[in-house]
Short mmCIF file of C-alpha atoms in Angstrom, two decimals:
data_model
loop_
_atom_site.label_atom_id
_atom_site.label_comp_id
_atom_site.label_asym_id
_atom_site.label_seq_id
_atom_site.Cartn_x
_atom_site.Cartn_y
_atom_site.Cartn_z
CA UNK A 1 -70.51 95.35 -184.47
CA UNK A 2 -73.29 95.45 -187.16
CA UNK A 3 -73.43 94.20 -190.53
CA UNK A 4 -71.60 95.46 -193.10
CA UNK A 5 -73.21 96.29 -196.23
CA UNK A 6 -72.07 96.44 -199.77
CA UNK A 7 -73.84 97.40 -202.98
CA UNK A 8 -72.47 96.45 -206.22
CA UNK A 9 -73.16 97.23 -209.99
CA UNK A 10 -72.52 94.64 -212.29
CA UNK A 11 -73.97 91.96 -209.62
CA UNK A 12 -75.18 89.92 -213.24
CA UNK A 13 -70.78 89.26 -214.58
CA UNK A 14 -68.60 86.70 -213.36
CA UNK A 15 -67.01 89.26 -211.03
CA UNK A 16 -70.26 90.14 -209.34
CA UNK A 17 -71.07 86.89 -208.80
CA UNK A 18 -67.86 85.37 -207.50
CA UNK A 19 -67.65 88.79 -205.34
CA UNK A 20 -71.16 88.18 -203.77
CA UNK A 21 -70.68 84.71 -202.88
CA UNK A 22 -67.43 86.03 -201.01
CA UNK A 23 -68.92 88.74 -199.54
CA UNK A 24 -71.57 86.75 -197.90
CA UNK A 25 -69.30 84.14 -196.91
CA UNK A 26 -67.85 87.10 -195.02
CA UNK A 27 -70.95 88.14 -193.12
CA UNK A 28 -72.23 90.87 -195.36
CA UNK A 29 -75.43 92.14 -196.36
CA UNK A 30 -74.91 92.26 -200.14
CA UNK A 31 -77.13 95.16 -202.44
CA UNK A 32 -76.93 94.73 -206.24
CA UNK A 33 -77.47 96.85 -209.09
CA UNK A 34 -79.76 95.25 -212.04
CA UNK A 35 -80.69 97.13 -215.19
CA UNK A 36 -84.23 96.76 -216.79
CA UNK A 37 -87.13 95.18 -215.27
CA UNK A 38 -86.38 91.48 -217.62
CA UNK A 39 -82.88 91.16 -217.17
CA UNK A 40 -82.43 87.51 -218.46
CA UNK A 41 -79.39 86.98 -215.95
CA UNK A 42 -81.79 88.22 -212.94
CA UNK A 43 -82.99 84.50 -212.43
CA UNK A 44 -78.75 83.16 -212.50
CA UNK A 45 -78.58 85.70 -209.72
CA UNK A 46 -81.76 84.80 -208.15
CA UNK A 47 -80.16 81.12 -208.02
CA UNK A 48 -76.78 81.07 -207.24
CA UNK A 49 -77.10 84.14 -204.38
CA UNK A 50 -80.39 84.54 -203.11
CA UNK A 51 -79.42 86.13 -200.37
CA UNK A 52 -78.76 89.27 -202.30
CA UNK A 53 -81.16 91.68 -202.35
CA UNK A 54 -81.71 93.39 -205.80
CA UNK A 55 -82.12 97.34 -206.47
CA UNK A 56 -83.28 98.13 -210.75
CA UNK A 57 -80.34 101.01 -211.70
CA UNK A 58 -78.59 101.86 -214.68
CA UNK A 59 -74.98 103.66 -214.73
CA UNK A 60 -76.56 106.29 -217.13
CA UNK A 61 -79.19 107.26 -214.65
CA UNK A 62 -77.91 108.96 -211.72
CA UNK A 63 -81.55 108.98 -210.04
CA UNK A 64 -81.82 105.24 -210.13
CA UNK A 65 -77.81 105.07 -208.64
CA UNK A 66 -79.01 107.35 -205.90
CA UNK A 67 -82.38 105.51 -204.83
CA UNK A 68 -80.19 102.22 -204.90
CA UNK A 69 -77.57 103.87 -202.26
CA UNK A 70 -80.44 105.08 -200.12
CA UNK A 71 -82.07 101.61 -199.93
CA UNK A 72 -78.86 99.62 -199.19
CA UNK A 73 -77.11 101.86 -197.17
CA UNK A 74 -73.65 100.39 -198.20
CA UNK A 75 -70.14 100.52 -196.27
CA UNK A 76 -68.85 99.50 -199.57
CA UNK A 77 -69.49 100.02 -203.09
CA UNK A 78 -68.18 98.27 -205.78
CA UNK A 79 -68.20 98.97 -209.52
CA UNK A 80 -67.92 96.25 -211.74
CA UNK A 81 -71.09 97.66 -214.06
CA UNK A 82 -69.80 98.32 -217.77
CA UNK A 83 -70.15 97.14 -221.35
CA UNK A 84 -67.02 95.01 -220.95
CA UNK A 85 -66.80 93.16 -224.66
CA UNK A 86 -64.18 94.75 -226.30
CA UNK A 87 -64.93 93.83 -229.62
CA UNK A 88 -68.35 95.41 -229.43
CA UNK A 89 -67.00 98.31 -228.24
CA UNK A 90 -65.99 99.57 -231.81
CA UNK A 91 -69.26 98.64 -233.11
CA UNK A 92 -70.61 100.86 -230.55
CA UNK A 93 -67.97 103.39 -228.81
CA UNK A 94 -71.11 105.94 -228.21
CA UNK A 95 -72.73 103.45 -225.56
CA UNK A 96 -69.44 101.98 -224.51
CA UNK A 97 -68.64 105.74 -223.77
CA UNK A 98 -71.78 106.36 -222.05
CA UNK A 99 -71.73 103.55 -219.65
CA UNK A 100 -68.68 102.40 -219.30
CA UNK A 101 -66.88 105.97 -218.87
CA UNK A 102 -69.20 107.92 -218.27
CA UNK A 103 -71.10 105.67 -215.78
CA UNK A 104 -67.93 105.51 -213.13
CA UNK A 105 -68.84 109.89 -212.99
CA UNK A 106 -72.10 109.06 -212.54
CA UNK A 107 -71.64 106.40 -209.89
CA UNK A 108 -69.09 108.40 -208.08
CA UNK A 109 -71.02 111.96 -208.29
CA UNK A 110 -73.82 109.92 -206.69
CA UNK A 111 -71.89 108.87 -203.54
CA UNK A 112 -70.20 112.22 -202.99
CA UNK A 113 -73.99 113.49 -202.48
CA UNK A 114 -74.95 110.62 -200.99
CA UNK A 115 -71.77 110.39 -198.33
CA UNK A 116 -72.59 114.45 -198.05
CA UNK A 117 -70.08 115.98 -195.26
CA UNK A 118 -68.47 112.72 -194.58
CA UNK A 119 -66.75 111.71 -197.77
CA UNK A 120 -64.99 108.82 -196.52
CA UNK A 121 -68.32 107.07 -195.22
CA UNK A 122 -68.51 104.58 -197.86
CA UNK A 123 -65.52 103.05 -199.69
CA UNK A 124 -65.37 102.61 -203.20
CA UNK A 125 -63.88 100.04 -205.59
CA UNK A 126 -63.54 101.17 -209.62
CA UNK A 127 -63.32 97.61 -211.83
CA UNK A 128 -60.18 99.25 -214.12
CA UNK A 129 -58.76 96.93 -216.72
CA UNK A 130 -55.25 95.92 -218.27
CA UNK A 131 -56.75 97.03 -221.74
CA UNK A 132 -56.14 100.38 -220.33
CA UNK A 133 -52.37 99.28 -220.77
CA UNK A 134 -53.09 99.12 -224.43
CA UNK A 135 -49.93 99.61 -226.76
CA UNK A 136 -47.49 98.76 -223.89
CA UNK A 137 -44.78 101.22 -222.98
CA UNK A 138 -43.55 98.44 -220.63
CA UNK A 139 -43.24 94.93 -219.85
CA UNK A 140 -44.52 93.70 -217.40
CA UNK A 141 -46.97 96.45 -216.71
CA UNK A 142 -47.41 97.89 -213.38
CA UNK A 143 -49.61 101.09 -211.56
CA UNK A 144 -46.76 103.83 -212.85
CA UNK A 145 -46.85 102.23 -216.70
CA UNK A 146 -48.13 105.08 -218.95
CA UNK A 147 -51.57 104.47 -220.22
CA UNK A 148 -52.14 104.01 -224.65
CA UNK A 149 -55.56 102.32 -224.84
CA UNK A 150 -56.23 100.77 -227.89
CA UNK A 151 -60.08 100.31 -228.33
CA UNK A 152 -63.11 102.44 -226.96
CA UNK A 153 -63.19 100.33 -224.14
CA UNK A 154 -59.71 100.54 -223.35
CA UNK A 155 -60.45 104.65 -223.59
CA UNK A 156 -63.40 104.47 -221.48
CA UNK A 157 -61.63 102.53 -218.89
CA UNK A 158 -58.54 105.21 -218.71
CA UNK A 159 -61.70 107.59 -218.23
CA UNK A 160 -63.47 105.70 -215.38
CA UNK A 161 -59.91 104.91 -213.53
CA UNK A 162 -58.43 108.50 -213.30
CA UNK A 163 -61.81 110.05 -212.23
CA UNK A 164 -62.08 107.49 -209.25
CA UNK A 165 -58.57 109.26 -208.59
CA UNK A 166 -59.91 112.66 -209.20
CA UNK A 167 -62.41 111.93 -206.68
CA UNK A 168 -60.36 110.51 -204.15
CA UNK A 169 -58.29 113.54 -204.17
CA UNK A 170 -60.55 116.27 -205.07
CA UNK A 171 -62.95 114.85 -202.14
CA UNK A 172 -60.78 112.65 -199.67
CA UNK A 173 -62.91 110.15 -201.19
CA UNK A 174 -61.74 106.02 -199.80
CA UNK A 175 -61.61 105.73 -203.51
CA UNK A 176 -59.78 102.92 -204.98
CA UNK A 177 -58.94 100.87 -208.36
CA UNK A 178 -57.75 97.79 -209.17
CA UNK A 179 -56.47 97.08 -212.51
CA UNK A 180 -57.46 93.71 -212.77
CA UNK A 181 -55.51 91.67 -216.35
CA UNK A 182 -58.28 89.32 -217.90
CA UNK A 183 -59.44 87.01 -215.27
CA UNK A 184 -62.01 83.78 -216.24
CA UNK A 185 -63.83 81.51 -214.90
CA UNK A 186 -66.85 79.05 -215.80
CA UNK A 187 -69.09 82.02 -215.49
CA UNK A 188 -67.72 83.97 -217.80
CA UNK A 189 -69.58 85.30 -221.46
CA UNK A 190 -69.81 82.75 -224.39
CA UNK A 191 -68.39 85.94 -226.52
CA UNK A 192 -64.87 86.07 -224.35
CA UNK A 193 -62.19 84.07 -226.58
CA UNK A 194 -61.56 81.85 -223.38
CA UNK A 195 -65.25 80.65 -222.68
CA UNK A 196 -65.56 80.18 -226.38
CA UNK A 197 -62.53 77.81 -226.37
CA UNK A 198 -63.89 76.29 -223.75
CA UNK A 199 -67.42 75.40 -225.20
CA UNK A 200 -66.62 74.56 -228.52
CA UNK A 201 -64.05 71.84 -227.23
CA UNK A 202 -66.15 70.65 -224.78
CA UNK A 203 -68.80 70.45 -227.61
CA UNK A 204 -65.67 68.90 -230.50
CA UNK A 205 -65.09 66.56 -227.87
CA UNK A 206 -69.19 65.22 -227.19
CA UNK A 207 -69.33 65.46 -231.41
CA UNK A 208 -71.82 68.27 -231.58
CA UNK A 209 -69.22 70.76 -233.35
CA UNK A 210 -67.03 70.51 -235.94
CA UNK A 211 -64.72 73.92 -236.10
CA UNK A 212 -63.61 76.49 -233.97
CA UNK A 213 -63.07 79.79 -235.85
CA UNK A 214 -60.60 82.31 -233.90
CA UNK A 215 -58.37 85.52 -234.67
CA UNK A 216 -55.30 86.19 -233.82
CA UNK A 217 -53.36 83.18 -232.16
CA UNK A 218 -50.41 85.14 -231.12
CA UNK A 219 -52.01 87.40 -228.74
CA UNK A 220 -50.75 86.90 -225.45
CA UNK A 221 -52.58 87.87 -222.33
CA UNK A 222 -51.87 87.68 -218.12
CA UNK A 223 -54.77 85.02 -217.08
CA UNK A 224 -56.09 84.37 -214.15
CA UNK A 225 -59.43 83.21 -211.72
CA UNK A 226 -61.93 85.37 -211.16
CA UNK A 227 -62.29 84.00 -207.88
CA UNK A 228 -59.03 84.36 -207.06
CA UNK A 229 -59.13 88.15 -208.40
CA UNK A 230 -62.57 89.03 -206.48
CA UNK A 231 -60.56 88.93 -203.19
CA UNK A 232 -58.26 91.62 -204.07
CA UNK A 233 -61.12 93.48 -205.21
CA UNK A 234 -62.31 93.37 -201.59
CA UNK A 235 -58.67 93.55 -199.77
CA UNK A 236 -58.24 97.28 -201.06
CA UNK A 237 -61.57 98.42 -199.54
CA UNK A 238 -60.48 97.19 -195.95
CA UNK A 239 -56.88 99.13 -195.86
CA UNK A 240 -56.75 102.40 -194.22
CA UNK A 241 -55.96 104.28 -197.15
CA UNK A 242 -57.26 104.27 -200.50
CA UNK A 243 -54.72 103.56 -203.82
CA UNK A 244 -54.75 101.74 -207.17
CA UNK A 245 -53.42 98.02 -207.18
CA UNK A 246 -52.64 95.62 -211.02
CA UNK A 247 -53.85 92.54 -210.13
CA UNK A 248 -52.43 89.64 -212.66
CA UNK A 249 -50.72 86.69 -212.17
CA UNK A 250 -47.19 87.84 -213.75
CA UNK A 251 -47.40 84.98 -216.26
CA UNK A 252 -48.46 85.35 -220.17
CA UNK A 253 -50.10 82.79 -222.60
CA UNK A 254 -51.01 82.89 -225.73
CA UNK A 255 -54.25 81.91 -227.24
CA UNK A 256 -52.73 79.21 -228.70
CA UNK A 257 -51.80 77.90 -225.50
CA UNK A 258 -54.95 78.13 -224.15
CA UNK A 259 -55.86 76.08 -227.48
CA UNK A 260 -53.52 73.61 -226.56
CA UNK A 261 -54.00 73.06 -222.97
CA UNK A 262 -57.95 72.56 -223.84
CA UNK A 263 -57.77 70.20 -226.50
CA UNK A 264 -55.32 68.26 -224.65
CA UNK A 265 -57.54 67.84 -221.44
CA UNK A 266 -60.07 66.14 -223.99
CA UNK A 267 -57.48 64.10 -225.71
CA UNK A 268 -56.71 65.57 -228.45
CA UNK A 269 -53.01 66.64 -229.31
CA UNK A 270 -53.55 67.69 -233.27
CA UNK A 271 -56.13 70.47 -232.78
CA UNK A 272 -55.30 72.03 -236.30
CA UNK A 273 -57.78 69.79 -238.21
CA UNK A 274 -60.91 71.50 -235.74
CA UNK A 275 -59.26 74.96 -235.77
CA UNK A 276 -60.09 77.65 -238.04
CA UNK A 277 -58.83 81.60 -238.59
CA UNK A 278 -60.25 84.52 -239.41
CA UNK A 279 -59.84 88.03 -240.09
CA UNK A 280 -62.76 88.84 -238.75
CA UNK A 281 -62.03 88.49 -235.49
CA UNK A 282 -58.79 90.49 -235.27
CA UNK A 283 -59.42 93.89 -233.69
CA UNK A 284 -58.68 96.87 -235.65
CA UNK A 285 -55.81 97.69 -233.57
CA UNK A 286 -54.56 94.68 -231.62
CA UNK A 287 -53.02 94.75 -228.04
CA UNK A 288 -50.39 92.08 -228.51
CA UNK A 289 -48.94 91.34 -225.28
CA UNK A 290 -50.10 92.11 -221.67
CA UNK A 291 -48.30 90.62 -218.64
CA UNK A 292 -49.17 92.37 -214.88
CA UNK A 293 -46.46 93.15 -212.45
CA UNK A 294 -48.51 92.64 -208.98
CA UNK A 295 -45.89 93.06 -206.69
CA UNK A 296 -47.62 95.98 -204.85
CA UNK A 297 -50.68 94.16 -204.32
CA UNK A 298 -48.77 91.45 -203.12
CA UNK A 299 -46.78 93.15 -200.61
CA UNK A 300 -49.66 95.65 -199.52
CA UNK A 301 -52.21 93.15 -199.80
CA UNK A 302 -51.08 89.81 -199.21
CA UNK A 303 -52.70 89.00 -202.34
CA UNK A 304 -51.71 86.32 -204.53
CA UNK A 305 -53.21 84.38 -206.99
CA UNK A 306 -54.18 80.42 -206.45
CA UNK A 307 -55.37 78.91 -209.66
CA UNK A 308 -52.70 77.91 -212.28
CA UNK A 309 -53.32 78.82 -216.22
CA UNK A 310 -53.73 74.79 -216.86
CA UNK A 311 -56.49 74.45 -214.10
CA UNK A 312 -58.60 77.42 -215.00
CA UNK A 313 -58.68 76.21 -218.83
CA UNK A 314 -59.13 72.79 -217.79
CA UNK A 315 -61.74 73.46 -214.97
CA UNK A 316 -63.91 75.56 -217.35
CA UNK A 317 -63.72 72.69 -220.23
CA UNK A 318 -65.14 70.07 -217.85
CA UNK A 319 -67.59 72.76 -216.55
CA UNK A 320 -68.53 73.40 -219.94
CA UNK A 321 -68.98 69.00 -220.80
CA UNK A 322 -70.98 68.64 -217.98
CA UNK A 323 -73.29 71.86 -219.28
CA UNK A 324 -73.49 70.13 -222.46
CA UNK A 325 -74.06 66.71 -221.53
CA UNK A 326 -77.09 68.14 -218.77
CA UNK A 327 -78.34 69.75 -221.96
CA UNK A 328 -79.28 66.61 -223.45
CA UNK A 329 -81.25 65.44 -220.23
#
């Protein structure tokens, strides 16, 4: 048999990252995506998978999508490309649209002329999100829950997922989503609440911080590890036929929790004299509570999630102490 090959856009996240390593653990030849010439995350790339070879593309431009096809050759393409802050997408719902939306059209018109008479040649992943869940019409939430986004983000996402299924049925496309609930990891942005809990206790706990300013407390969300969630990703691609999958652990926390847990793992059980709220960081309209239902991906997968809440927080706090205390070297 010869290699298989994947490409995939966002190679620079967490999820691209985590899905690289696994992919070639697996035996692949892995492609990725990079936009602009200076990337500063080319070099984290460059280091922790070297083995990947690198293609410059941007989700806007369908040229650059199509020379990066042509070059790799892929069996599999996965999507994981997008502005993916939420916050920032109200500060900027135009580019939000444009990439995040608009790019999964752009991505998916590319393979349908790059795949030409055989549709099916290459399968495809789309990186949907529980945000798409929004104002929840039901708890938990599950593939058949009706869709109420509640930021541009959220809207883009709902955009991105239900072309992939336009495609897939329009074309016979092997076109599939998963709907992946917030997933974390060591990796993950310094502007995601969880990696900024992390850091700032890690750096409350070494004295080089005094506060940690957050929003709303009460939010709850479905947690998980990226690693863990980076399998499914790759799971759907190898069934026979194509579909849409949530992928969540079935268990909510709040941000306090989270709070909790992480102080705790440094020793300290009265957080509320380093903790600090503010307005600022609400959203302008909140998504309160988000719990997946993954029973289909567990039963047409034989996917399930490995790492606990407690041991993701508490594995990306001591990830984040030793980053600090290697800092000072």
């Amino acid at each position: 048999m010869t290699q298989p090959r994947a490409l995939i856009t966002g190679i620079t996240g967490q999820d691209g990252l985590y899905l690289a390593e696994l992919l070639l653990a697996k035996g692949y030849e892995v492609h990725g995506v990079i936009r602009g010439q200076n990337n500063p995350r080319r070099e984290l790339v460059e280091q922790l998978v070297p083995d990947v070879r690198l293609h410059n593309g941007d989700l806007t431009d369908m040229s650059s999508l199509m020379r990066a096809l042509g070059q790799s050759q892929p069996d599999e393409v996965y999507n994981l490309g997008a502005i993916s802050f939420v916050a920032y997408s109200w500060e900027n719902a135009a580019l939000t649209t444009d990439v995040t939306a608009k790019g999964v059209l752009t991505m998916l018109e590319a393979l349908r002329l790059h795949t030409g008479d055989d549709p099916r040649a290459v399968r495809f992943y789309q990186a949907s999100s529980s945000e798409m869940f929004g104002k929840v019409q039901e708890t938990p939430q599950r593939e058949t829950t009706l869709l109420w986004p509640r930021s541009p983000y959220g809207v883009s996402k709902v955009f991105g997922h239900y072309m992939t299924i336009n495609y897939r049925e329009s074309y016979g496309m092997h076109a599939s989503s998963g709907i992946l609930f917030n997933h974390e990891s060591p990796r993950r942005g310094e502007e995601f609440v969880t990696r900024k809990v992390s850091k700032a206790v890690a750096a409350i706990h070494l004295g080089l911080q005094d506060e940690l300013v957050l929003g709303n407390l009460d939010a709850r969300r479905d947690w998980g590890f990226a690693g863990d969630y980076v399998e499914a990703m790759w799971l759907m691609l190898q069934q026979d036929e194509p579909d849409d999958y949530v992928i969540a652990t079935g268990v909510s926390h709040t941000i306090r929790d989270l709070v909790d847990i992480a102080f705790q793992h440094v020793g300290i059980d009265d957080w509320s004299r380093f903790v600090r709220q503010d307005e600022r960081f609400r959203r302008p309209a909140e998504v309160d509570t988000l719990v997946g239902d993954a029973t289909k991906a567990r039963e047409v997968l034989g996917w399930e999630p490995r790492m606990s809440f407690s041991e993701l927080v508490t594995t990306m706090v001591d990830a984040d102490v030793e980053a600090l205390k290697a800092g000072w070297k």
